[in-house]
Structure formats: C-alpha cells, structure tokens
PDB file of C-alpha atoms and ligand atoms in Angstrom:
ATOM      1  CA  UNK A1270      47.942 -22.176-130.041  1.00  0.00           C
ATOM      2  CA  UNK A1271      44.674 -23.137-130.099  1.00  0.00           C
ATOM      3  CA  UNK A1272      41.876 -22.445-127.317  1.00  0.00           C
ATOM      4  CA  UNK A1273      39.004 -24.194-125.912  1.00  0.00           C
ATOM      5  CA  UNK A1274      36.762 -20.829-125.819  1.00  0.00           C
ATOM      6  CA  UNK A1275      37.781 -17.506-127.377  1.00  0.00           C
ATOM      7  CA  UNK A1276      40.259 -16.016-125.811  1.00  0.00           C
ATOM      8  CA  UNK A1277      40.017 -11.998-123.909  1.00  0.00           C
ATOM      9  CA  UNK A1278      40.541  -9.308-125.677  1.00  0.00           C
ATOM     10  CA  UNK A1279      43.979  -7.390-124.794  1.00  0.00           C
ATOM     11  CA  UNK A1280      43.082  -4.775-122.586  1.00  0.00           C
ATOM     12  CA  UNK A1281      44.640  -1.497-123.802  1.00  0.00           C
ATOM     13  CA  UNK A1282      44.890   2.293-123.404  1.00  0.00           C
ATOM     14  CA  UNK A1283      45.122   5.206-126.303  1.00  0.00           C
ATOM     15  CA  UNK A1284      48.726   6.947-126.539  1.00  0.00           C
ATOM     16  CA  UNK A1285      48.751  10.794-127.031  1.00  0.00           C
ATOM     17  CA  UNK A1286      49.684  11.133-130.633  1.00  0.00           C
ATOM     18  CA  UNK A1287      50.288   7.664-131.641  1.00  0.00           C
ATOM     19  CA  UNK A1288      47.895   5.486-133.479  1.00  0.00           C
ATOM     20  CA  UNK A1289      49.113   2.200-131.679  1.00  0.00           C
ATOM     21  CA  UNK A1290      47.866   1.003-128.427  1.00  0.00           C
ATOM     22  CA  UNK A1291      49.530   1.034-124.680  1.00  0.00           C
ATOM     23  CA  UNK A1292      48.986  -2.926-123.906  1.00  0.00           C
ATOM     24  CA  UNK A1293      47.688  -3.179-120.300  1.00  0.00           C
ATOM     25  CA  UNK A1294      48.894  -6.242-118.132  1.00  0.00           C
ATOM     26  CA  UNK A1295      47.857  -5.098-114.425  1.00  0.00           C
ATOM     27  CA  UNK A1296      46.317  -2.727-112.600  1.00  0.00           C
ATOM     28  CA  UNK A1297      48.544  -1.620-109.306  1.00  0.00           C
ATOM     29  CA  UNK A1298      46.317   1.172-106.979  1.00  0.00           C
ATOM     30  CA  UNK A1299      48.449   3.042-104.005  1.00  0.00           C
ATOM     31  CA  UNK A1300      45.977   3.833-101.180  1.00  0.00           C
ATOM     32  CA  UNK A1301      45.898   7.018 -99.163  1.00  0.00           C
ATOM     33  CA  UNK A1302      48.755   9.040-100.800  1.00  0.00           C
ATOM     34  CA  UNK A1303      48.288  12.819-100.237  1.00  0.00           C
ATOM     35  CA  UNK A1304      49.729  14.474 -96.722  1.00  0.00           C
ATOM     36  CA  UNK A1305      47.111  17.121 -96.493  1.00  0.00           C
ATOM     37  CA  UNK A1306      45.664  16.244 -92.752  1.00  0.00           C
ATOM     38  CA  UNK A1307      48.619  14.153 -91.993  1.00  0.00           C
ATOM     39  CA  UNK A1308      51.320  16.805 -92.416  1.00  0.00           C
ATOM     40  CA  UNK A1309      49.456  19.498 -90.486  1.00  0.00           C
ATOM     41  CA  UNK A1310      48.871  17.185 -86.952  1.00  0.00           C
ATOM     42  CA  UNK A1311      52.596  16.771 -87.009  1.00  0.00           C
ATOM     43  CA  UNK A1312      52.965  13.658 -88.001  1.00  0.00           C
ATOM     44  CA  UNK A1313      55.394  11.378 -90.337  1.00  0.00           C
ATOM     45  CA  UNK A1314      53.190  10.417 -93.005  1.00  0.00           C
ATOM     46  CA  UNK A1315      55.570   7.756 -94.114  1.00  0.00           C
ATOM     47  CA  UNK A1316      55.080   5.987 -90.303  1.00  0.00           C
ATOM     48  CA  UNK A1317      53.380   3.180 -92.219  1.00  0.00           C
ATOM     49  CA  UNK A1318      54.830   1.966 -95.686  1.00  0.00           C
ATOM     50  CA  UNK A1319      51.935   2.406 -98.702  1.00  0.00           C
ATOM     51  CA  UNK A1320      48.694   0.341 -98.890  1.00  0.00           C
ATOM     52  CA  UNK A1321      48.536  -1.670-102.513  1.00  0.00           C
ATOM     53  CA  UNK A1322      45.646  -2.932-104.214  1.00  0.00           C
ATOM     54  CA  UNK A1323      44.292  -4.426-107.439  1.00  0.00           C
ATOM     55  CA  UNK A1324      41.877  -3.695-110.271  1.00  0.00           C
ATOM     56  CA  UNK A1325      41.471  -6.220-113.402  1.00  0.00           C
ATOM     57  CA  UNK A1326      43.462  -5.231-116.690  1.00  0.00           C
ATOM     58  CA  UNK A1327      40.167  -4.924-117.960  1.00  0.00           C
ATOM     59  CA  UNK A1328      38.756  -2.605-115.842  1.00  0.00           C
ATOM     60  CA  UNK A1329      39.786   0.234-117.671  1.00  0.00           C
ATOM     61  CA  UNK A1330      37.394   2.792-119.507  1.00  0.00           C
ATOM     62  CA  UNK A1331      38.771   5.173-123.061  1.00  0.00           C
ATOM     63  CA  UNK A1332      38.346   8.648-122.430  1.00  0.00           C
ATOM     64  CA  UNK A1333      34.980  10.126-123.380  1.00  0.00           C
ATOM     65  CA  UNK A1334      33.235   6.857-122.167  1.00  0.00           C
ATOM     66  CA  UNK A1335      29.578   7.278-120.711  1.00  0.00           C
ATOM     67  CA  UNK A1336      29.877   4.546-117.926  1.00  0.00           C
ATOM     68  CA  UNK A1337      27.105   3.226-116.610  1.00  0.00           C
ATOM     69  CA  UNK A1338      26.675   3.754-112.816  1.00  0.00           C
ATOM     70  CA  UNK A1339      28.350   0.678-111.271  1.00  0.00           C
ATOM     71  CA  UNK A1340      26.063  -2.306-109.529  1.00  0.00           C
ATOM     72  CA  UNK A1341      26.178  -3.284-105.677  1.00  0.00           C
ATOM     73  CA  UNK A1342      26.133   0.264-104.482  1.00  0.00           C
ATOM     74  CA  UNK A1343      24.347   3.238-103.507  1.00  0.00           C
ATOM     75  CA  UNK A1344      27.683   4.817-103.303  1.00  0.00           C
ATOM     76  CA  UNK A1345      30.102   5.117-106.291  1.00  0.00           C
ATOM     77  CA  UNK A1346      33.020   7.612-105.642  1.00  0.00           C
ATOM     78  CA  UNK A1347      35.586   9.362-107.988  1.00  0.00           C
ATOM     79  CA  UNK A1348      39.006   9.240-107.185  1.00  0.00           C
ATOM     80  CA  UNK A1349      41.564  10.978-109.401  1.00  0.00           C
ATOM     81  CA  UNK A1350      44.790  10.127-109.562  1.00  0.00           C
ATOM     82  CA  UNK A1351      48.200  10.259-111.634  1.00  0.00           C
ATOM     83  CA  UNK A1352      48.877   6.904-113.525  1.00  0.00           C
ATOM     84  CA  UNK A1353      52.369   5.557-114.248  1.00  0.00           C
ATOM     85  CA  UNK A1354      52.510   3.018-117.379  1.00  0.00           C
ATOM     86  CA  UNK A1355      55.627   1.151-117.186  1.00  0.00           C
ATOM     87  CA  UNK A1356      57.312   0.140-120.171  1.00  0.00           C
ATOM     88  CA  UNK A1357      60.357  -1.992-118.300  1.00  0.00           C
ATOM     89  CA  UNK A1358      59.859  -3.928-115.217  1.00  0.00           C
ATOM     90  CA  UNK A1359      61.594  -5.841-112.353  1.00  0.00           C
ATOM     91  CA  UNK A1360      61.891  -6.671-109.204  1.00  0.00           C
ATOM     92  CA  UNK A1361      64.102  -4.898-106.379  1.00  0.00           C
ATOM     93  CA  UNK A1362      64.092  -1.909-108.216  1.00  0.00           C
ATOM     94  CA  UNK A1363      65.917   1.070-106.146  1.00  0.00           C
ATOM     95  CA  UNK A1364      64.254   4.302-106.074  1.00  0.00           C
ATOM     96  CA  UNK A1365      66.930   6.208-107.766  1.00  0.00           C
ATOM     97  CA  UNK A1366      66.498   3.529-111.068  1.00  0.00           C
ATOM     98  CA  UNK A1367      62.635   3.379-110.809  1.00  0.00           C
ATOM     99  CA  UNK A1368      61.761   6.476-113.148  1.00  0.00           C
ATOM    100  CA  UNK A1369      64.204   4.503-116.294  1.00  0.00           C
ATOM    101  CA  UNK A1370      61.078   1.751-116.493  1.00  0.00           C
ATOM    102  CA  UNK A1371      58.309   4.537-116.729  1.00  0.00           C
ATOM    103  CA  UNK A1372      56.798   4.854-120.408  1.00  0.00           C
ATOM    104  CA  UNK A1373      54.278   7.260-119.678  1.00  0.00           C
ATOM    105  CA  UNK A1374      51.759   9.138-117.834  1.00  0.00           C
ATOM    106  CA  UNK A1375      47.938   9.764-118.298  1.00  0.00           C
ATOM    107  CA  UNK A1376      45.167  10.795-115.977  1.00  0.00           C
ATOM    108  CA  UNK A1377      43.277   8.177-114.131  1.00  0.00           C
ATOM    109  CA  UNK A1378      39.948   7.954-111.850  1.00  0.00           C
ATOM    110  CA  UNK A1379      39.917   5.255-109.522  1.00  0.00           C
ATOM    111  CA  UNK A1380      36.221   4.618-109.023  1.00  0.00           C
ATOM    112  CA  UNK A1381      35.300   3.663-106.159  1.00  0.00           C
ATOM    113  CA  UNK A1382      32.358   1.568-104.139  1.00  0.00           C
ATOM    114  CA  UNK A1383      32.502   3.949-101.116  1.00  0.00           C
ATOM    115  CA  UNK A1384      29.621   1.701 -99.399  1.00  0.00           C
ATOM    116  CA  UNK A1385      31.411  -1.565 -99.453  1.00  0.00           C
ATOM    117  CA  UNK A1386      34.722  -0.414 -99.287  1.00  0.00           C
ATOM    118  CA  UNK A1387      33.774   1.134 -95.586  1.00  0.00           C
ATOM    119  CA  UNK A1388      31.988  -2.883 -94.803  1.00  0.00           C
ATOM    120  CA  UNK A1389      35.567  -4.087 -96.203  1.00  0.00           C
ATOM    121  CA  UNK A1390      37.422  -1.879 -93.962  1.00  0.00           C
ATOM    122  CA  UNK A1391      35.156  -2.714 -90.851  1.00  0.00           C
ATOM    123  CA  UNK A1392      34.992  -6.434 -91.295  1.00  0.00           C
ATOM    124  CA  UNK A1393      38.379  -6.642 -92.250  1.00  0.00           C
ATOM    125  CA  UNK A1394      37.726  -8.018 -95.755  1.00  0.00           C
ATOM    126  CA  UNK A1395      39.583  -7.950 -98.830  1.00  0.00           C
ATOM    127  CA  UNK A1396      38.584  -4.219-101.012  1.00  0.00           C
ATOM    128  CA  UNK A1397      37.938  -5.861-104.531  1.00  0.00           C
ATOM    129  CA  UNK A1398      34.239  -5.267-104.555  1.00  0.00           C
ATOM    130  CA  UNK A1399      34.810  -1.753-103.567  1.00  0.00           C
ATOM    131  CA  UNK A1400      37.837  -1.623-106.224  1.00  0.00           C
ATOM    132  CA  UNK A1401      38.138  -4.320-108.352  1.00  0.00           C
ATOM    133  CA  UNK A1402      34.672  -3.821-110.633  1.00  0.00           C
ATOM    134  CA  UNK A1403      34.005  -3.441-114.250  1.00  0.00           C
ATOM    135  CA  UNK A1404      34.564  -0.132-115.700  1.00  0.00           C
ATOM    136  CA  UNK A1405      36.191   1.059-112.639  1.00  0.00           C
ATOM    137  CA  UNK A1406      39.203   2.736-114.001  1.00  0.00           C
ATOM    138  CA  UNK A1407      38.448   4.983-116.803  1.00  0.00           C
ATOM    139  CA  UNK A1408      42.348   6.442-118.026  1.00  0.00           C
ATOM    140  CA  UNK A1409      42.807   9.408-120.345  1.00  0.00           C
ATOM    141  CA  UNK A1410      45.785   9.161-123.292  1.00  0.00           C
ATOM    142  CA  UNK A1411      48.916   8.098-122.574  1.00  0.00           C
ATOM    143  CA  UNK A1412      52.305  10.986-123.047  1.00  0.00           C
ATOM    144  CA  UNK A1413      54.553   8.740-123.499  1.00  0.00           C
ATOM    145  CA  UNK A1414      58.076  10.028-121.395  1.00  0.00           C
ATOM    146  CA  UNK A1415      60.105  10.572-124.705  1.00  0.00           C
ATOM    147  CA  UNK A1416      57.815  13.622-125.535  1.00  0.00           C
ATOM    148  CA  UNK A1417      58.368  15.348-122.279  1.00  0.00           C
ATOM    149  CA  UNK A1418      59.607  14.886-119.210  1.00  0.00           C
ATOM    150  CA  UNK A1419      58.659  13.008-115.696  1.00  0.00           C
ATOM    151  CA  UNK A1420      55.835  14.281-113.715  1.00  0.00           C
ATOM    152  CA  UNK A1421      56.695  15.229-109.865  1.00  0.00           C
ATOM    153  CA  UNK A1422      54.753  18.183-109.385  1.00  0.00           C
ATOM    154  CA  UNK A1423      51.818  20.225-111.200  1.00  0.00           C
ATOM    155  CA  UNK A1424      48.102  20.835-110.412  1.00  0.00           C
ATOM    156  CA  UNK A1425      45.965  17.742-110.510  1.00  0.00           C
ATOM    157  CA  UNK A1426      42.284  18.565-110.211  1.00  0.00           C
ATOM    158  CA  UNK A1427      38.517  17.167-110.692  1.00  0.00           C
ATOM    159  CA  UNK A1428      35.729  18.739-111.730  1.00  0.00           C
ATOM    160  CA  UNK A1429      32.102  16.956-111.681  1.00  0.00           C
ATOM    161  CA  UNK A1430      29.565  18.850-113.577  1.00  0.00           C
ATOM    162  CA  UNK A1431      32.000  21.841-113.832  1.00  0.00           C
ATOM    163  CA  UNK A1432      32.468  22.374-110.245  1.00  0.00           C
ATOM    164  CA  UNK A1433      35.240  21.644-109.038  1.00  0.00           C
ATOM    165  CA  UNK A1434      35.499  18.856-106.352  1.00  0.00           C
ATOM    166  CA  UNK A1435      39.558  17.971-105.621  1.00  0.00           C
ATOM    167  CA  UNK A1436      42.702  20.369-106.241  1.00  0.00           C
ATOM    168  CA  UNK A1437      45.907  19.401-105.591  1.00  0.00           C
ATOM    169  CA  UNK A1438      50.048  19.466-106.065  1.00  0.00           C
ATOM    170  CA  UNK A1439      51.477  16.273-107.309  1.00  0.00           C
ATOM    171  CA  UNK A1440      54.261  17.283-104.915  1.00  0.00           C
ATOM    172  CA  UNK A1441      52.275  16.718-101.921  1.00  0.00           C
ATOM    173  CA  UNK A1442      51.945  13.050-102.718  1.00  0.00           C
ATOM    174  CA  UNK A1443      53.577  11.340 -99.385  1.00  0.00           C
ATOM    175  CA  UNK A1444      55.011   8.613-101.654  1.00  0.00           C
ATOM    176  CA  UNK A1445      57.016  10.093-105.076  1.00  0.00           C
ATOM    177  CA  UNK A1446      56.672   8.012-108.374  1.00  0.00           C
ATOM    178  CA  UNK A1447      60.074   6.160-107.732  1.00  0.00           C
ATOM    179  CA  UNK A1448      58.919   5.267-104.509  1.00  0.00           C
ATOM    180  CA  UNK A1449      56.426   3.922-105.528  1.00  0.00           C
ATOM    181  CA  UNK A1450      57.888   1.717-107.810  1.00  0.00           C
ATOM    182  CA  UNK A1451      60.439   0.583-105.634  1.00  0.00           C
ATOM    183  CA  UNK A1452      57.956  -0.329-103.086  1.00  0.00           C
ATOM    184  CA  UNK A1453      55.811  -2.225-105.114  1.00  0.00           C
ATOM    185  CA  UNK A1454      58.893  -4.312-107.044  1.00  0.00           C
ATOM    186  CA  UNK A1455      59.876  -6.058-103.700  1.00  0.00           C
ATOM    187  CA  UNK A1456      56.306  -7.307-103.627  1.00  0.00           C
ATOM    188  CA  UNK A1457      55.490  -8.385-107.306  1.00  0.00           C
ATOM    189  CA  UNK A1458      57.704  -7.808-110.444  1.00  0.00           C
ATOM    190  CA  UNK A1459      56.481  -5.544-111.901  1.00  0.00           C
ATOM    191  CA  UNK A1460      56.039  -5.955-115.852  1.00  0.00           C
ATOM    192  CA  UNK A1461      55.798  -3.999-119.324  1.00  0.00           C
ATOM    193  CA  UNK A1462      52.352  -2.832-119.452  1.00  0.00           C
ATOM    194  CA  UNK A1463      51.710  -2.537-115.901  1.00  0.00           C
ATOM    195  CA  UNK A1464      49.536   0.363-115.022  1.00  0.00           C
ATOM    196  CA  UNK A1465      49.916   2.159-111.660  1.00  0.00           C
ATOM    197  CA  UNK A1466      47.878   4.497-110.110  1.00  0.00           C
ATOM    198  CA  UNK A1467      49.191   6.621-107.828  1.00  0.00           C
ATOM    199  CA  UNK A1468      46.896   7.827-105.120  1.00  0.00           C
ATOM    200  CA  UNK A1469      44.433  10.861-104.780  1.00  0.00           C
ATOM    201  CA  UNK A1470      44.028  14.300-102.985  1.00  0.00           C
ATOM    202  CA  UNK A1471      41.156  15.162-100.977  1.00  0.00           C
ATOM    203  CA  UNK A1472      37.856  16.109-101.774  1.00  0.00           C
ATOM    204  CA  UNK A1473      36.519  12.942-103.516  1.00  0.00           C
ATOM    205  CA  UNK A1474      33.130  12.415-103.287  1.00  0.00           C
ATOM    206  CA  UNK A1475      30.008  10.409-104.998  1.00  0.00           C
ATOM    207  CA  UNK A1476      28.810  10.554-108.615  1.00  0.00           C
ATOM    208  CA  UNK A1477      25.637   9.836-110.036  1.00  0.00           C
ATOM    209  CA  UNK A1478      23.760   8.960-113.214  1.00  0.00           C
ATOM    210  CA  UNK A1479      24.325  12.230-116.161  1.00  0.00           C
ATOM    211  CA  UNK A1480      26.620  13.941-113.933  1.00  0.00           C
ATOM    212  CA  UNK A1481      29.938  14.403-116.408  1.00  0.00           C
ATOM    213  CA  UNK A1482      33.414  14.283-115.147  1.00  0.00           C
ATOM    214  CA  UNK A1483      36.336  16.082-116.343  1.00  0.00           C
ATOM    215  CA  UNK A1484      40.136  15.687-114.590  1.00  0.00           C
ATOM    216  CA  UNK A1485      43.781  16.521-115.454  1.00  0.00           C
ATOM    217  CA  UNK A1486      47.011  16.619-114.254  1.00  0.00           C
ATOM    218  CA  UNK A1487      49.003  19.455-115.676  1.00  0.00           C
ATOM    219  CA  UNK A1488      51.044  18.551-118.650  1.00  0.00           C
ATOM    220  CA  UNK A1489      48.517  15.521-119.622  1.00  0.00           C
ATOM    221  CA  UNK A1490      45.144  15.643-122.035  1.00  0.00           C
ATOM    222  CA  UNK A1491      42.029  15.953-119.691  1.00  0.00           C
ATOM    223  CA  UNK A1492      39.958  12.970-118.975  1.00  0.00           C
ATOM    224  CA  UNK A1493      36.197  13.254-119.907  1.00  0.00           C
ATOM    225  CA  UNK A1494      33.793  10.795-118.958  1.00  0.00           C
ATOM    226  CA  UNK A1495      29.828  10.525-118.121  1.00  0.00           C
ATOM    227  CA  UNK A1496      27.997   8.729-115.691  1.00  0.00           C
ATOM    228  CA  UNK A1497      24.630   6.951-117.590  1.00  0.00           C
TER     229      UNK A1497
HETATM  230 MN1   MN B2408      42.527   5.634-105.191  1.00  0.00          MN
END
C-alpha cells in the first residue's frame, strides 16, 4: 500500500510491565457517572440511560507529559476517570459477557474546555471543542487484566499541586464497567483497541500553567502530568 502523504502515526498507550505498546483505535467518554448528589435527593440515577462522547485516538498524552495549557479557553478542567482498554469487541454485548473483552485498566484525565463545553450545553451544540482537543486525554500505564483482576471498587482520587481536589469509590459509579460496555455496543461496535473512559467523581475543577497533576485509582500506577 502506498500513500499519497505520510500516513498517522498509530496512536498508542504504555502497558505496565511490558515493553510493547496498547494500540489505540477510539476514544469512548461516559458523561456524568458518579451518584453523589443524585443518590442523596432520592432519585434513580439510572432515570436517563448514559451520555457518550468522543475524543480523537490521538488525543492521548504518556504519563509524565508536561502539556501545554490547551487553546480556545480560559477554562481547562481535569477530570479523572477509570479507563477500560478493550482487547475484544462487538456489538450487542450483554452485561454479564462485557468484562471477557476488557484487556486492561489505567488511569485517565479527561481534560476538559469547561468554557465552551457550558456554550455547547446552552446552544445545544455538539461538545468536541470542549472534549475532542489535542492532548486532551493524558492515560497512565496500562495493567493488563491477566495480572490482576477487574476493577469495581477502590479509591480513585486527584491531586493538583499536592492538594487534593476529587476522592471517590469506583463503586459509586451509577453505571458499572459491564454496563457500560453493553450500552455503548448497541450504539457502535466496539473494537480491539478501543479506549473507554468511564466517568468522574466530583470535585473537578480548573488547571493552569506549572500546576502538576497526580491521580490514581487503587490497584493502577499513578498518573503524573504538568501543565506548561
Ligand atoms: Mn469526563
């Protein structure tokens, strides 16, 4: 195969351990997915099925990056999250098969354009400017599965500067892993090398240039990365 300009690089994440690569085809993003306010008023947090969105393949950022502060806002969020890589796909896939396609699971930030995502939100237009932007989705190693076991609960925190800024169960996620999975396969089929991020806990909040970020989810090597 020949091509008429050089082709993109292959996206592609580190995996704990392993000197070979985690090869990323897509970026999935669950909105809203922790029941802290929800829960407490009384109501069903699963009224309304989960909120999907995109980021590029090459959006995401090694561990230890310094990232420069993002373009087109005066607002740029973090957003920790738990991230599923998938290492079987389909579509259809029932909840009580989803966890058999998950290869592993890192730590993710899903940065975040705070300013245009509330414009997008009021005007009713699509999120990718306040999503979908370079850099946007820095991702610690990869553990893959076979060296542990799945992730349903465990602390997942962030800390900006050392202070930390969100604390939180993995357990009170409002939609589980499998769910999650078996939502999103009866929209796209999902693929080998998909990437899905799962949702954060309160407390997010803006970054700005030299602040350094550190996150985890228990069980998974921190993610370290530095706003320039
Ligand atoms: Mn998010």
């Amino acid at each position: 195969m020949s091509y008429v300009i050089d082709p993109p690089a292959q996206p592609a994440v580190a995996v704990h351990g392993a000197a070979a690569k985690f090869p990323v085809r897509r970026i999935f993003c669950v909105g809203r997915n922790y029941a802290d306010h929800v829960r407490e008023m009384g109501n069903d947090p699963k009224s309304e099925p989960p909120i999907f969105f995109t980021k590029p393949a090459d959006a995401v950022v090694a561990n230890g990056a310094a990232i420069p502060y993002a373009a087109n806002t005066a607002n740029l969020h973090f957003e920790v999250e738990l991230v599923l890589a998938l290492g079987k796909g389909g579509a259809d896939i029932p909840a009580d098969k989803a966890l058999d396609g998950v290869w592993g699971y890192a730590v993710g930030v899903d940065l975040t354009r705070r300013d245009r995502q509330a414009e997008a939100k009021k005007g009713g237009a699509p999120w990718d400017a306040a999503k979908a932007f370079d850099n946007s989705a820095p991702i610690g190693e990869i553990v893959p599965v076979a060296s542990g076991s799945h992730l349903g609960e465990g602390r997942i925190w962030l800390a900006v500067n050392g202070e930390t800024k969100q604390d939180a169960d993995l357990a009170d996620m409002i939609w589980s892993a499998p769910e999650i999975i078996a939502h999103l396969s009866r929209s796209w089929t999902l693929q080998p090398g998909d990437l899905i991020f799962t949702g954060t806990p309160a407390g997010v909040g803006p970054v700005k240039p030299g602040d350094k970020v550190e996150c985890g989810v228990a069980g998974l090597p921190t993610l370290r990365f530095m706003i320039v």
